[in-house]
Tab-separated table of C-alpha atoms in Angstrom:
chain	number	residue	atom	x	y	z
A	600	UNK	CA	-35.303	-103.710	-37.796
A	601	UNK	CA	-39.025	-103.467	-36.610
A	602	UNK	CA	-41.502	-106.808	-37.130
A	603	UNK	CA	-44.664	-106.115	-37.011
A	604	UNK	CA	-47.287	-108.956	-37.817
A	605	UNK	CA	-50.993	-108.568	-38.676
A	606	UNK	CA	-53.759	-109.701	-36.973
A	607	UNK	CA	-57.124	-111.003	-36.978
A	608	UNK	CA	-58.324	-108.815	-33.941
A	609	UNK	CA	-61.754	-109.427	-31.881
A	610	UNK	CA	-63.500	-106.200	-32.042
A	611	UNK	CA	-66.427	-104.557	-30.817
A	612	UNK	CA	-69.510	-105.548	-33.049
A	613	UNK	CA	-71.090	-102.853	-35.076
A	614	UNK	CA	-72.657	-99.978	-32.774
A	615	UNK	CA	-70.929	-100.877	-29.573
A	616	UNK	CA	-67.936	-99.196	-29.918
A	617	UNK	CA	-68.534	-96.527	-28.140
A	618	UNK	CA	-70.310	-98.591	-25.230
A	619	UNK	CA	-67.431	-100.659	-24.965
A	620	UNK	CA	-64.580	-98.955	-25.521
A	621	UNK	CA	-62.696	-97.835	-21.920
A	622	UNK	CA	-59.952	-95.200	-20.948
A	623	UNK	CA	-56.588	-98.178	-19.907
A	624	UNK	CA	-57.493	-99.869	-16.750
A	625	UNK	CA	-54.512	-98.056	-14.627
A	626	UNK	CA	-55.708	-94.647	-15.125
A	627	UNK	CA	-58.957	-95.364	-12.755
A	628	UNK	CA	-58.890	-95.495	-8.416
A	629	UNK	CA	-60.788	-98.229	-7.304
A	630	UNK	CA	-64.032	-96.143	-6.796
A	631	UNK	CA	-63.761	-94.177	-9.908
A	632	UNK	CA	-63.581	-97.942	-12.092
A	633	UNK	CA	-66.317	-99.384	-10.075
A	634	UNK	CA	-68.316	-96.268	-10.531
A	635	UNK	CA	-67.682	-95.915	-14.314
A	636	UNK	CA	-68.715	-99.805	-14.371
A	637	UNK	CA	-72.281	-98.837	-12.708
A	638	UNK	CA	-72.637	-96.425	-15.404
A	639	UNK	CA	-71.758	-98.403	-17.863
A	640	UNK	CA	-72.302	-101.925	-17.655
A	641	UNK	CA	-71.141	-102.497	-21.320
A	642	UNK	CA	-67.719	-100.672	-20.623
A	643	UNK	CA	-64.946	-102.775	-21.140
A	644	UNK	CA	-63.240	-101.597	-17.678
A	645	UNK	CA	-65.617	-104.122	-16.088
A	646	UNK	CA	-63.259	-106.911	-17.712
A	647	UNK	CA	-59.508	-104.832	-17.603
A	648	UNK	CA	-60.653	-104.270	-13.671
A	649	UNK	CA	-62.525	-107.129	-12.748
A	650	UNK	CA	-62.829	-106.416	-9.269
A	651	UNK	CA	-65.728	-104.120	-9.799
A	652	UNK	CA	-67.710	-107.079	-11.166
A	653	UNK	CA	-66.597	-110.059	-8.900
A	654	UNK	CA	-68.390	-111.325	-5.864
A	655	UNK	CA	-66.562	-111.958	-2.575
A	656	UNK	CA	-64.467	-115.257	-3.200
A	657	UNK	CA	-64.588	-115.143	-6.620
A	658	UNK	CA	-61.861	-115.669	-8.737
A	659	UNK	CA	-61.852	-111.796	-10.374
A	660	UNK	CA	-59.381	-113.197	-13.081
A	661	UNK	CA	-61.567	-115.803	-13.852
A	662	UNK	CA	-64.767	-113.444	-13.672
A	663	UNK	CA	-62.924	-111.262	-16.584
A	664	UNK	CA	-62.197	-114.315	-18.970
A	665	UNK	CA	-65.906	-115.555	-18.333
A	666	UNK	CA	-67.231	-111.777	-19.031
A	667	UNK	CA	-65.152	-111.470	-21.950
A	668	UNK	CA	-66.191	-114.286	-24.104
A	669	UNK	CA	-69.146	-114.422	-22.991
A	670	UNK	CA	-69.554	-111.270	-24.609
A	671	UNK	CA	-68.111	-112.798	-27.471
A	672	UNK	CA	-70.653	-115.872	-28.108
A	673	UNK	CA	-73.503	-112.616	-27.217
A	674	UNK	CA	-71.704	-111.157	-30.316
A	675	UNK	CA	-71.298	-107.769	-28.625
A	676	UNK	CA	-67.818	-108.623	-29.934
A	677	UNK	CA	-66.704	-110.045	-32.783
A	678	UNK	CA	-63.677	-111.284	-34.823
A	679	UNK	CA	-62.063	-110.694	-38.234
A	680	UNK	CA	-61.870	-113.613	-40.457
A	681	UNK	CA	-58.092	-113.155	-41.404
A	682	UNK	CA	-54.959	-111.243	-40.388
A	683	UNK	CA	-54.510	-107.689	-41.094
A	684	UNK	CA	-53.054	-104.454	-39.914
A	685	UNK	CA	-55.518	-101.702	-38.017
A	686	UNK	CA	-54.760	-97.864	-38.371
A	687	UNK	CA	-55.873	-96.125	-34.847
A	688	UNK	CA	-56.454	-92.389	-35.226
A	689	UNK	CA	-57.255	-90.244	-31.828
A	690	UNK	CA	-58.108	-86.256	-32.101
A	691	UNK	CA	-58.362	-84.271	-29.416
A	692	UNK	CA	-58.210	-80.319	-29.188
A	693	UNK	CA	-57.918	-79.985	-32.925
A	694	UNK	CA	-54.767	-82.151	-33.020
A	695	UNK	CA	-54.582	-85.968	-34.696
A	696	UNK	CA	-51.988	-88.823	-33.757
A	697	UNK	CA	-52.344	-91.919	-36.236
A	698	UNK	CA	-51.299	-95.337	-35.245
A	699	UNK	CA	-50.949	-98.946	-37.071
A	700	UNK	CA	-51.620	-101.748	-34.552
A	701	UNK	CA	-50.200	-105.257	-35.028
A	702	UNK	CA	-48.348	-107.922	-33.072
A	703	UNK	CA	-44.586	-107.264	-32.043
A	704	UNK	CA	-42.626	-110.466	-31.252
A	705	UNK	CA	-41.571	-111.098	-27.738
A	706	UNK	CA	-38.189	-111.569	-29.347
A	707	UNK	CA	-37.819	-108.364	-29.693
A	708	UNK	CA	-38.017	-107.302	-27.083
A	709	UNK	CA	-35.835	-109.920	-25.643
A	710	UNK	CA	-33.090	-108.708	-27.873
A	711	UNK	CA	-33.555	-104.856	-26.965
A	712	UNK	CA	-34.777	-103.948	-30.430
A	713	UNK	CA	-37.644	-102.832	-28.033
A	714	UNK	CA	-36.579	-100.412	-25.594
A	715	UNK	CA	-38.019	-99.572	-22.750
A	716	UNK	CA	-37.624	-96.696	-20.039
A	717	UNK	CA	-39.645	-97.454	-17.069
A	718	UNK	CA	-39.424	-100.195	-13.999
A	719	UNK	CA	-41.534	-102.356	-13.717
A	720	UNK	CA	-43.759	-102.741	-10.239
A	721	UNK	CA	-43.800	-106.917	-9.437
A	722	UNK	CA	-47.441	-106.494	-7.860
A	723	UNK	CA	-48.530	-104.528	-10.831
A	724	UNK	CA	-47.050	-106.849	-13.545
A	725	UNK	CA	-48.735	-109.689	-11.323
A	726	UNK	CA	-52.307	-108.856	-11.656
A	727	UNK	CA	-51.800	-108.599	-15.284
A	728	UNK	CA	-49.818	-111.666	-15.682
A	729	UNK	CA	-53.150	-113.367	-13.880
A	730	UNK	CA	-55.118	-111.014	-15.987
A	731	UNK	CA	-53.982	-112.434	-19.418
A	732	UNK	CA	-54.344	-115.754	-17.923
A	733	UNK	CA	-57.484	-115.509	-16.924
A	734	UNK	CA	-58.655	-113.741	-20.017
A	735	UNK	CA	-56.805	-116.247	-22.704
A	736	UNK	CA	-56.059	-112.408	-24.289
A	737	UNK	CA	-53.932	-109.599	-24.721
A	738	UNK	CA	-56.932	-106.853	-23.932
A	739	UNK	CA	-54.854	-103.736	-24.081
A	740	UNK	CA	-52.490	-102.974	-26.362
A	741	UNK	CA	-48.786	-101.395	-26.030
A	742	UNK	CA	-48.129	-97.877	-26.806
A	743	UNK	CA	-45.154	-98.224	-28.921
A	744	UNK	CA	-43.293	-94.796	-30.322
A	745	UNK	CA	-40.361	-95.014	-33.512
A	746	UNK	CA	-39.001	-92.663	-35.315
A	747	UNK	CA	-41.215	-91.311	-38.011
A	748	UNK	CA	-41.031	-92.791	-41.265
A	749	UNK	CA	-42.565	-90.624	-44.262
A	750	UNK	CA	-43.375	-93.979	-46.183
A	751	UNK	CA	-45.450	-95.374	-43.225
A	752	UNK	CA	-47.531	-91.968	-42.972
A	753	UNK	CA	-48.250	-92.327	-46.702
A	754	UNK	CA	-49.203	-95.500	-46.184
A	755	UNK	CA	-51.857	-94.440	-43.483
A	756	UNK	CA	-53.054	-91.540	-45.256
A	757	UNK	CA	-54.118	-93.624	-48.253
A	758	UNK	CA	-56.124	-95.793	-45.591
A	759	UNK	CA	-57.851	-93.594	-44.091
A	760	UNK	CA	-59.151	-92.329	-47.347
A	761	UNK	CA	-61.670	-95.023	-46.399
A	762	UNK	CA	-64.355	-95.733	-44.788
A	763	UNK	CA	-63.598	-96.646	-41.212
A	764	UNK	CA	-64.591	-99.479	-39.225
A	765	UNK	CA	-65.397	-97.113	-36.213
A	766	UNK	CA	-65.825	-93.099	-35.923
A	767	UNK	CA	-66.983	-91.895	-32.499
A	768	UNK	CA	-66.099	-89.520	-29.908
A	769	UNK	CA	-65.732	-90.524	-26.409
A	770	UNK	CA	-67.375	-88.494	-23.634
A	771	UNK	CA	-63.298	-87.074	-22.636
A	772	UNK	CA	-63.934	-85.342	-26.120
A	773	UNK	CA	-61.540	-87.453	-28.075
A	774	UNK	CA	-62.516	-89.067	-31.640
A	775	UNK	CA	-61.396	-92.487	-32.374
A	776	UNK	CA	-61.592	-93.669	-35.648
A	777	UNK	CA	-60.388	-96.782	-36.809
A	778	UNK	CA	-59.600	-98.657	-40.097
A	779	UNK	CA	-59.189	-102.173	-41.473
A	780	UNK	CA	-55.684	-103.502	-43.746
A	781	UNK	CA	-56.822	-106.491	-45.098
A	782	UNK	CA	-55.693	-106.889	-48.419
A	783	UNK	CA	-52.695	-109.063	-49.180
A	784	UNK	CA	-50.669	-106.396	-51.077
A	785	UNK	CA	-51.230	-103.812	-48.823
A	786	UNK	CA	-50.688	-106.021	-45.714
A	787	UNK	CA	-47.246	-106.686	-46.927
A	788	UNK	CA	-46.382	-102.309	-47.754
A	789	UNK	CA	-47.059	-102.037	-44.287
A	790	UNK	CA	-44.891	-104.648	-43.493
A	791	UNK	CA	-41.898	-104.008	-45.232
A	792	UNK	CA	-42.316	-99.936	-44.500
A	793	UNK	CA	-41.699	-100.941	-40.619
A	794	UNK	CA	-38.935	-103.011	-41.693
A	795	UNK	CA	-36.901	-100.014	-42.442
A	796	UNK	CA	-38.243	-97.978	-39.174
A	797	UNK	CA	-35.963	-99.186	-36.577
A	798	UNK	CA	-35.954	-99.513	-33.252
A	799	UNK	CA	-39.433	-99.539	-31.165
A	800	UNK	CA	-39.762	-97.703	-28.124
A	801	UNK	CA	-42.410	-98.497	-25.043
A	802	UNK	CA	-44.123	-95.082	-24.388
A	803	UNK	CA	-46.894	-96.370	-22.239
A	804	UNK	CA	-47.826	-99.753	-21.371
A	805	UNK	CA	-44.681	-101.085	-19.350
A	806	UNK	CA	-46.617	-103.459	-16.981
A	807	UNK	CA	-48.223	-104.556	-19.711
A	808	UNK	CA	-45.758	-105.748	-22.216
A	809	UNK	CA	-43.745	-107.064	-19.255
A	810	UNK	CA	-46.868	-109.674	-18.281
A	811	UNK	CA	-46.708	-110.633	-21.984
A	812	UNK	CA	-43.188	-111.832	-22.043
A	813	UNK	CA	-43.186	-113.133	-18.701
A	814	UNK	CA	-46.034	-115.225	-20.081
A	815	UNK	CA	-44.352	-116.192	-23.193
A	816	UNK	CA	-41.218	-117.276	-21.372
A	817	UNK	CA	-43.876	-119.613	-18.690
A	818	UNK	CA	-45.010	-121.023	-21.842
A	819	UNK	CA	-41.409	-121.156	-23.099
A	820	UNK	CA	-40.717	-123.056	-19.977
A	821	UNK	CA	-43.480	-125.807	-20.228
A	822	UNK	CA	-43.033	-126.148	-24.008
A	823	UNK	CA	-39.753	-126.298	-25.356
A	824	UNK	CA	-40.156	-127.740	-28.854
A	825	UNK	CA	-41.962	-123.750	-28.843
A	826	UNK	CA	-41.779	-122.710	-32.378
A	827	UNK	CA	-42.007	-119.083	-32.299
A	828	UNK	CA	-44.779	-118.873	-34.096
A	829	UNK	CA	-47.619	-119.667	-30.896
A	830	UNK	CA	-49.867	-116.839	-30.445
A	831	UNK	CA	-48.089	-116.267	-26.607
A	832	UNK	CA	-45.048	-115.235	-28.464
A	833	UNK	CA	-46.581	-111.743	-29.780
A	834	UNK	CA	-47.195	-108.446	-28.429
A	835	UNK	CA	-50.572	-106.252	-29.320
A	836	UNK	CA	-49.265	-102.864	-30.017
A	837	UNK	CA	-50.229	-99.992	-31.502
A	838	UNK	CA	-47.351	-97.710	-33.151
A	839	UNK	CA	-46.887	-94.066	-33.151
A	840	UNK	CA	-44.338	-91.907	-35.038
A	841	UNK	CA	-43.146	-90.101	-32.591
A	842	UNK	CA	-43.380	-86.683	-34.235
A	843	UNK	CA	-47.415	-87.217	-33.498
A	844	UNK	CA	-47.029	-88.093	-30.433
A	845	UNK	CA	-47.707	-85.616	-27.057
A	846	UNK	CA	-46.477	-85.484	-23.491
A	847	UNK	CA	-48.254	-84.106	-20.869
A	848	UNK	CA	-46.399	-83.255	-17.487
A	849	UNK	CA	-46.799	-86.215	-15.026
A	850	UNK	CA	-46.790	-84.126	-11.624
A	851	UNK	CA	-46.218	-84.811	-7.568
A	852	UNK	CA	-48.549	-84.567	-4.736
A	853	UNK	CA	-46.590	-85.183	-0.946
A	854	UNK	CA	-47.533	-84.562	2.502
A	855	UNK	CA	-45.038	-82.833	4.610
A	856	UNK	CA	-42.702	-84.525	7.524
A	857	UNK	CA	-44.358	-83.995	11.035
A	858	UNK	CA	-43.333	-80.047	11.866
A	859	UNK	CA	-42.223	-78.900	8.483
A	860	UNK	CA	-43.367	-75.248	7.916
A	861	UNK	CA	-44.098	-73.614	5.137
A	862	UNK	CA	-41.174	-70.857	5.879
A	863	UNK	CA	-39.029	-73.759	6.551
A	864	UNK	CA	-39.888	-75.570	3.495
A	865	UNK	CA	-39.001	-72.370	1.556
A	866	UNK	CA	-35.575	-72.269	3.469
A	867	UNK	CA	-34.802	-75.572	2.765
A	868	UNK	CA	-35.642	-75.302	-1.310
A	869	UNK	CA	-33.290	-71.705	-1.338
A	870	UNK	CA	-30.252	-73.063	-2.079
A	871	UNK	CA	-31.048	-74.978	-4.857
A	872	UNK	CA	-34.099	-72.750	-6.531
A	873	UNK	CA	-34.717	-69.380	-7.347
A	874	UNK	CA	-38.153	-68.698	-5.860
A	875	UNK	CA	-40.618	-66.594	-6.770
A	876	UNK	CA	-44.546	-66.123	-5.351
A	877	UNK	CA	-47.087	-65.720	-7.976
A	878	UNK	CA	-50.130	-66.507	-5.964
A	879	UNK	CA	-53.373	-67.849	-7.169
A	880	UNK	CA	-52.590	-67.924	-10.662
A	881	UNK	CA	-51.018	-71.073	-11.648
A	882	UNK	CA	-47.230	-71.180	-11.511
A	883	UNK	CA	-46.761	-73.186	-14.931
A	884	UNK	CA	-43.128	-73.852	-15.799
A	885	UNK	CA	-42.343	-72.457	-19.648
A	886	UNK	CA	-38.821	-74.461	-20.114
A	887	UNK	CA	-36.806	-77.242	-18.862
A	888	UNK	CA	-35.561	-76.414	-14.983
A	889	UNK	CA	-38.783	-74.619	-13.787
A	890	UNK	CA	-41.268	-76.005	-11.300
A	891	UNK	CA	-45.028	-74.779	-10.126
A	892	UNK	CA	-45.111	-75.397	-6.457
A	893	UNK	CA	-48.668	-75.377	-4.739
A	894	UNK	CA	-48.827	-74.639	-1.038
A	895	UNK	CA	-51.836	-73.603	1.039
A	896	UNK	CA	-51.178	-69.702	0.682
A	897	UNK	CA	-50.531	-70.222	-3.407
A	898	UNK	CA	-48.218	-70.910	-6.596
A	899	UNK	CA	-44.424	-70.695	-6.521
A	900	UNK	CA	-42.308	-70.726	-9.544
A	901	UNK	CA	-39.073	-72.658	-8.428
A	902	UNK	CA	-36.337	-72.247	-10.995
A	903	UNK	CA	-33.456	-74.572	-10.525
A	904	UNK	CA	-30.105	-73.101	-10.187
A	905	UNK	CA	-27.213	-73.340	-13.143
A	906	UNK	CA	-25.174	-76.172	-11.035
A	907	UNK	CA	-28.128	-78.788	-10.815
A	908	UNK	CA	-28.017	-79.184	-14.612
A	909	UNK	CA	-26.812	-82.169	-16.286
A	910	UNK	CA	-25.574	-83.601	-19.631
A	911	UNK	CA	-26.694	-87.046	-18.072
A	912	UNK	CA	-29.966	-88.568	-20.115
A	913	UNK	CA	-31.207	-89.172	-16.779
A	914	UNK	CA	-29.424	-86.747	-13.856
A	915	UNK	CA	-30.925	-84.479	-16.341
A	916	UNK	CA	-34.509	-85.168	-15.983
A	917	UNK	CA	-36.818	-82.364	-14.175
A	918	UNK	CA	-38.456	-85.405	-12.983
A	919	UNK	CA	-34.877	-86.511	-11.349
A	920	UNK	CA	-33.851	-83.101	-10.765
A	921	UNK	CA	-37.021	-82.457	-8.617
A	922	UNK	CA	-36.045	-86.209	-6.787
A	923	UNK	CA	-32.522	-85.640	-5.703
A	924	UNK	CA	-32.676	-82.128	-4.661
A	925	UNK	CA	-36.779	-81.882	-3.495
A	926	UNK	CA	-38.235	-84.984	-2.903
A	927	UNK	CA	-35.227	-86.795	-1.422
A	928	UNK	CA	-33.661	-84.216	0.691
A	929	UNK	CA	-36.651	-82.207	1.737
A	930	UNK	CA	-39.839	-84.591	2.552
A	931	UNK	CA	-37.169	-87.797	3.142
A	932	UNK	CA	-38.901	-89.757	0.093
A	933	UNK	CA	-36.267	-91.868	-0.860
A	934	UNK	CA	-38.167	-94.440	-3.269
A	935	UNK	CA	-41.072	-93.096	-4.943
A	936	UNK	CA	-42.209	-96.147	-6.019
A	937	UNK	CA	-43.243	-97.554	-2.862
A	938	UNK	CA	-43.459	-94.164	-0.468
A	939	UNK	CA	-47.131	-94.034	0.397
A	940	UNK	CA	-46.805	-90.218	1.258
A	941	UNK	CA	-45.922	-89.417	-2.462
A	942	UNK	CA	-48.986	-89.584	-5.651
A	943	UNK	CA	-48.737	-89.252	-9.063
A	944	UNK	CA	-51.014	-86.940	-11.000
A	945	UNK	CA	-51.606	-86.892	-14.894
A	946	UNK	CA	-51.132	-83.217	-16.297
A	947	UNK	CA	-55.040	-84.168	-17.751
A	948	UNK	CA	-55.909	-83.667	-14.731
A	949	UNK	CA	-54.927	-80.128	-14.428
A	950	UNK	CA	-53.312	-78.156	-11.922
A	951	UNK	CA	-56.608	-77.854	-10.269
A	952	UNK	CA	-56.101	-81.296	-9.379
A	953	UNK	CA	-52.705	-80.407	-7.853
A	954	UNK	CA	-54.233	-78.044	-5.433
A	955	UNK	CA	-57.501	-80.351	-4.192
A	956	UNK	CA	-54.999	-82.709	-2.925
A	957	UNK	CA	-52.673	-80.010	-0.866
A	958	UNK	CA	-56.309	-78.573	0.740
A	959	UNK	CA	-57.561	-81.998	1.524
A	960	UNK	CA	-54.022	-83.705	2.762
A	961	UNK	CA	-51.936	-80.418	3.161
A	962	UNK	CA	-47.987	-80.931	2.279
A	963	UNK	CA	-47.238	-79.382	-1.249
A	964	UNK	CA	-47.647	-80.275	-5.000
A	965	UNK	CA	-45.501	-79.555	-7.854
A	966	UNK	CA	-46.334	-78.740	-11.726
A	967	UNK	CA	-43.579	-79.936	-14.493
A	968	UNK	CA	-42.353	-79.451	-17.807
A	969	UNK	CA	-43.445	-82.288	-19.572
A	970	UNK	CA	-40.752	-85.254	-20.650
A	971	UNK	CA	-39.753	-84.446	-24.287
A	972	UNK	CA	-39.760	-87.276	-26.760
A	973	UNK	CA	-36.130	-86.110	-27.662
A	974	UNK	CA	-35.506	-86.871	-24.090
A	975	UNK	CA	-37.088	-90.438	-23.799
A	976	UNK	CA	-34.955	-91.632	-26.675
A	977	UNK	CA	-31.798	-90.440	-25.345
A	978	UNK	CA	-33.070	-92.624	-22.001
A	979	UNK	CA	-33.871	-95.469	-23.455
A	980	UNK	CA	-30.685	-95.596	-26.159
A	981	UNK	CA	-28.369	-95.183	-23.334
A	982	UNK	CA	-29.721	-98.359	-21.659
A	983	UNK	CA	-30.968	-96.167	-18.669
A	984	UNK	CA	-34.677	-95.848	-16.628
A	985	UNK	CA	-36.581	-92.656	-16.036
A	986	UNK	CA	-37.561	-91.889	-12.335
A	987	UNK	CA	-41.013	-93.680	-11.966
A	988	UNK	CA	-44.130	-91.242	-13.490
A	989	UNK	CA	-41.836	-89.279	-16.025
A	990	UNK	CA	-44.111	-89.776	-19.281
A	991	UNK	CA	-48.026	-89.075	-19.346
A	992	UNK	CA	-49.062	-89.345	-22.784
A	993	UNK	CA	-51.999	-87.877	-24.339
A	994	UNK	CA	-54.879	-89.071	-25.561
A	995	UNK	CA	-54.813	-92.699	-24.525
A	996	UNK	CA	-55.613	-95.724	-26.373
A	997	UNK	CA	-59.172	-97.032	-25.589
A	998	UNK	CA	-58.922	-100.717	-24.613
A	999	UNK	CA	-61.797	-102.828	-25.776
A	1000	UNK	CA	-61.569	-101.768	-29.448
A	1001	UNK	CA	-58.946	-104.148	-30.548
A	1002	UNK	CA	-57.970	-107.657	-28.416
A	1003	UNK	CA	-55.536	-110.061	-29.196
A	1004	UNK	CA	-56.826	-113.897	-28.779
A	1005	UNK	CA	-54.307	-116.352	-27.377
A	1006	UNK	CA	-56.640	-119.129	-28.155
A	1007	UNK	CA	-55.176	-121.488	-31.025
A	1008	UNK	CA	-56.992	-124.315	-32.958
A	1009	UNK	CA	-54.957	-126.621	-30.596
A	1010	UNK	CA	-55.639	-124.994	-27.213
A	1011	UNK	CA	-58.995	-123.384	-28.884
A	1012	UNK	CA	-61.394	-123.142	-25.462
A	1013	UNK	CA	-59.436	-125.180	-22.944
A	1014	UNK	CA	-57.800	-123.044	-20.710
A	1015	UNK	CA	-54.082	-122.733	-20.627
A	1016	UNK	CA	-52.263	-121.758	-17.727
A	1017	UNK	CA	-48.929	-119.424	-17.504
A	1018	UNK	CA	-48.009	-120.764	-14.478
A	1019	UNK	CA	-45.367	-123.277	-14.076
């Protein structure tokens, strides 16, 4: 069974949506955030990355909580009067994904009701441990998938027969429009509806939802008479049936071991592929078990051979597939996690992408079939983790247009600390 709470959300005020609203903080490089932040000075990335706006020996956790409600008292953003329920709707390319965000207990996820399929990275779940701190706020919400319920789409249908709060297009081309649930009876439709949904599932937002709980469980620590009910024991999410929902391929960039050729690279994939050249044209893969390679003379289509197949939720991942019998074997990358000689690149990025990186840094880049939804279920039911970078969903939530205050009428402005 799903609990999802309401909200009274601090939002953008009218007409700075668009100014403040940001792509999530982890899809920018350094350069590119403080860039966008020069732009933009309004952009919310200059509080989710607040090293592009603190000074040397400042405190950049510090410098984000100060920016943030500072911005607040400016009333560039503002706060709803009472709890409700916010449906989230994001077209891009003629295609529409519809959301409700609320707050998900920590308990949940706790319990496993919320299932994840990613690892963690401890540096990662770190800065935004000292982010939320710093902040007194959840700024980004979870991307949280369950199994499509016709009653909840009804429900969200009928909303967005409204006005919305916000309607604007971002300069990536997506719409965002977003509406208010405020009144009591509808509050609690919404409610019961994801009563009946289910279990949750994290599709984005890992690091995210781990530095809330690690948080609550600080707090936990340092107040035991904890009720439950303290704003530090909820999640901001926002939650997708998954039949909406869209996967991009998440693809590989690696530089070679010192005196691999390309006719030896070729040798050493052979057993386990069939290979074919194609050239300049892009070697897309059409179905599970094909692969786009990108070397400096063009595209190969890699198919994998009958025998590396799997009935195993995870063996049977491309993204695994490519691991034990490419990455591992051939370039010596044994933990992509931490291997500085492999990057990740988001299939929005294009396959053009793919092939800057092999001219610049040589090596070779591979194109996959994206992660089916089908296929992160069957992950995260079975208990198991994808190989890092399996998932890139698409469009992404815009942080900025709806924060969570961890601020209470007993802490109100005095800082708390999650630190023990």
């Amino acid at each position: 069974m799903a609990e999802v709470r309401p909200f009274a959300a601090i939002r953008p005020a009218q007409g700075y949506a668009k100014r403040i609203a940001a792509l999530p903080y982890d899809v920018f490089e350094e350069g590119e955030a403080r860039r966008e932040v020069e732009k933009n000075p309004l952009s919310f990335l200059a509080i989710d990355r607040p090293e592009t706006i603190a000074g040397d020996g400042e405190n950049r956790y510090e410098k984000a909580g100060e920016l943030l409600w500072k911005r607040f008292r400016e009333g560039c953003l503002i706060q709803d009067g009472s709890p409700g329920y916010y449906i989230y709707e994001l077209t891009a390319e003629g295609r529409s994904q519809t959301g409700i965000a609320g707050l998900v207990p920590v308990d949940d996820y706790l319990s496993g009701a919320i299932h994840r399929h990613e690892n963690t990275r401890a540096e990662k779940e770190e800065d935004r441990i000292r982010h939320v701190a710093g902040c007194m706020a959840q700024t980004g919400p979870i991307f949280l998938a369950y199994r499509a319920r016709e009653e909840i789409r009804l429900l969200q249908e009928a909303e967005k027969e409204r006005s919305p709060l916000y309607d604007f297009t971002a300069e990536d081309g997506v719409r965002h429009r977003i509406w208010r649930v405020w009144e009591p009876e509808r509050i609690e439709a919404v409610r019961a509806a994801f009563q009946k949904a289910g279990d949750l599932y994290i599709a984005d937002g890992h690091h995210r939802c781990a530095a809330a709980v690690s948080c609550a469980l600080s707090m936990r620590r340092r107040h035991p008479d904890f009720t439950g009910e303290e704003p530090w024991n909820f999640i901001l999410s926002v939650l997708f049936g998954d039949d909406s929902l869209r996967i991009l391929d998440y693809n590989r960039a690696v530089r070679a071991p010192e005196g691999m050729t390309q006719r030896r690279l070729l040798e050493r994939l052979a057993p386990c592929f069939e290979i074919e050249f194609v050239g300049s044209e892009t070697a897309r893969p059409r179905k599970k078990g094909e692969f786009g390679m990108y070397v400096r003379d063009g595209w190969y289509l890699l198919t994998a051979r009958e025998e590396l197949s799997s009935s195993d939720p995870v063996e049977g991942l491309d993204t695994a597939i490519l691991q034990k019998y490419v990455l591992e074997p051939v370039f010596g990358i044994q933990n992509p996690r931490t291997d500085g000689r492999i990057s990740f690149v988001g299939g929005a990025r294009g396959a053009g992408e793919l092939e800057r990186r092999v001219e610049l840094e040589g090596g070779a880049a591979f194109l996959l079939y994206p992660t089916s939804m089908r296929e992160l279920f069957a992950v995260a039911d079975a208990g198991r983790l994808m190989p890092p970078k399996s998932t890139w969903f698409e469009p992404k939530l815009r942080s900025g247009l709806l924060i969570y205050s961890l601020k209470d009428q007993e802490t109100n402005d005095r800082r708390v600390s999650y630190y023990e």
